[in-house]
């Protein structure tokens, strides 16, 4: 397992998700006030991208490595949330309902990284 790489990718996922949600959330909340779909879509896209980069460097036990990499991504997200938002009591739309944010981040991230690990172990011959 490449722990340093997973931690770096986890922090980058958090940072890019925060920046994109800060930029895009006002656009969607002004037009669709009762729908908050921006953060989950950003999490899916960014986690998928960095999950692929992480899984590409793994040679064996891809499913387990994908799951463990996803856990590190989630732990990095929680630590960054606490350092930058929870302890300083700085509210942003991304963490207004923190239990929902945590649950969705956990489910989405672990699902994506585990599934990417499953796909990485398959031998596919496209002709």
Coordinates of C-alpha atoms in Angstrom, one line a residue:
X1 CA 0.0 0.0 0.0
X2 CA 1.2 3.4 -0.9
X3 CA 0.2 5.4 2.2
X4 CA 1.9 8.7 1.2
X5 CA 0.3 8.7 -2.2
X6 CA -3.1 7.9 -0.7
X7 CA -2.8 10.8 1.8
X8 CA -1.7 13.2 -0.9
X9 CA -4.6 12.2 -3.1
X10 CA -7.0 12.4 -0.2
X11 CA -5.9 15.9 0.6
X12 CA -6.1 16.9 -3.1
X13 CA -9.6 15.4 -3.3
X14 CA -10.7 17.5 -0.3
X15 CA -9.1 20.6 -1.7
X16 CA -10.4 20.3 -5.2
X17 CA -13.9 19.4 -3.9
X18 CA -13.9 22.5 -1.6
X19 CA -12.7 24.8 -4.4
X20 CA -15.2 23.5 -7.0
X21 CA -18.1 23.5 -4.5
X22 CA -17.3 27.0 -3.5
X23 CA -17.3 28.1 -7.1
X24 CA -20.3 26.1 -8.4
X25 CA -22.6 25.9 -5.4
X26 CA -23.9 29.5 -5.6
X27 CA -24.7 29.0 -9.2
X28 CA -26.9 26.0 -8.5
X29 CA -28.4 27.2 -5.2
X30 CA -29.6 30.4 -6.8
X31 CA -31.4 28.5 -9.6
X32 CA -32.4 25.3 -7.7
X33 CA -32.7 26.3 -4.1
X34 CA -34.0 23.0 -2.7
X35 CA -31.6 20.7 -4.5
X36 CA -28.0 20.3 -3.3
X37 CA -26.5 17.9 -5.9
X38 CA -23.3 19.9 -6.6
X39 CA -21.1 18.5 -3.8
X40 CA -21.9 14.8 -4.5
X41 CA -21.3 15.2 -8.2
X42 CA -18.0 16.9 -7.5
X43 CA -17.0 14.2 -5.0
X44 CA -17.8 11.4 -7.5
X45 CA -15.8 13.1 -10.3
X46 CA -12.7 14.0 -8.3
X47 CA -12.6 10.7 -6.4
X48 CA -13.0 8.8 -9.6
X49 CA -10.1 10.7 -11.2
X50 CA -7.7 10.3 -8.2
X51 CA -8.9 6.8 -7.5
X52 CA -7.9 5.8 -11.1
X53 CA -4.5 7.4 -10.6
X54 CA -4.0 5.6 -7.3
X55 CA -5.2 2.1 -8.5
X56 CA -3.0 2.3 -11.6
X57 CA 0.1 2.1 -9.5
X58 CA -1.1 -1.0 -7.7
X59 CA 0.0 -4.4 -9.1
X60 CA -1.9 -7.0 -6.8
X61 CA -4.8 -7.2 -4.4
X62 CA -6.4 -4.3 -6.2
X63 CA -9.8 -4.6 -4.5
X64 CA -8.4 -4.6 -1.0
X65 CA -6.0 -1.7 -2.0
X66 CA -8.9 0.2 -3.5
X67 CA -10.9 -0.2 -0.3
X68 CA -7.9 0.8 1.9
X69 CA -7.1 3.7 -0.4
X70 CA -10.7 4.8 -0.1
X71 CA -10.5 4.7 3.7
X72 CA -7.4 6.9 3.7
X73 CA -9.2 9.3 1.3
X74 CA -12.1 9.5 3.8
X75 CA -9.8 9.9 6.8
X76 CA -7.9 12.7 5.0
X77 CA -11.3 14.4 4.3
X78 CA -12.4 14.2 7.9
X79 CA -9.1 15.5 9.2
X80 CA -9.2 18.4 6.8
X81 CA -12.8 19.1 7.6
X82 CA -12.0 19.3 11.3
X83 CA -8.9 21.4 10.9
X84 CA -10.4 24.0 8.5
X85 CA -14.1 24.0 9.3
X86 CA -15.2 22.3 12.5
X87 CA -12.6 23.6 15.0
X88 CA -12.6 27.2 13.7
X89 CA -16.4 27.1 13.5
X90 CA -16.3 28.2 9.9
X91 CA -19.4 27.2 8.1
X92 CA -19.4 26.4 4.4
X93 CA -22.2 24.8 2.3
X94 CA -20.1 21.6 2.0
X95 CA -20.3 20.9 5.8
X96 CA -23.5 22.5 6.9
X97 CA -25.1 19.1 7.5
X98 CA -21.9 17.3 8.6
X99 CA -23.4 13.9 9.4
X100 CA -24.9 13.8 5.9
X101 CA -21.7 15.0 4.3
X102 CA -19.7 12.4 6.2
X103 CA -22.0 9.5 5.3
X104 CA -22.2 10.5 1.6
X105 CA -18.4 10.9 1.5
X106 CA -17.9 7.5 3.1
X107 CA -20.3 5.7 0.9
X108 CA -19.3 7.4 -2.4
X109 CA -15.6 7.2 -1.8
X110 CA -15.5 3.6 -0.7
X111 CA -17.8 2.5 -3.4
X112 CA -15.8 4.2 -6.1
X113 CA -12.3 3.1 -5.0
X114 CA -13.4 -0.5 -4.3
X115 CA -15.1 -0.8 -7.7
X116 CA -12.0 0.7 -9.4
X117 CA -9.9 -2.0 -7.6
X118 CA -12.3 -4.6 -8.9
X119 CA -12.1 -3.3 -12.5
X120 CA -8.3 -3.1 -12.2
X121 CA -8.0 -6.8 -11.5
X122 CA -10.0 -7.8 -14.5
X123 CA -8.3 -8.9 -17.7
X124 CA -10.2 -7.3 -20.5
X125 CA -9.4 -7.8 -24.2
X126 CA -11.1 -5.2 -26.3
X127 CA -11.0 -6.0 -30.0

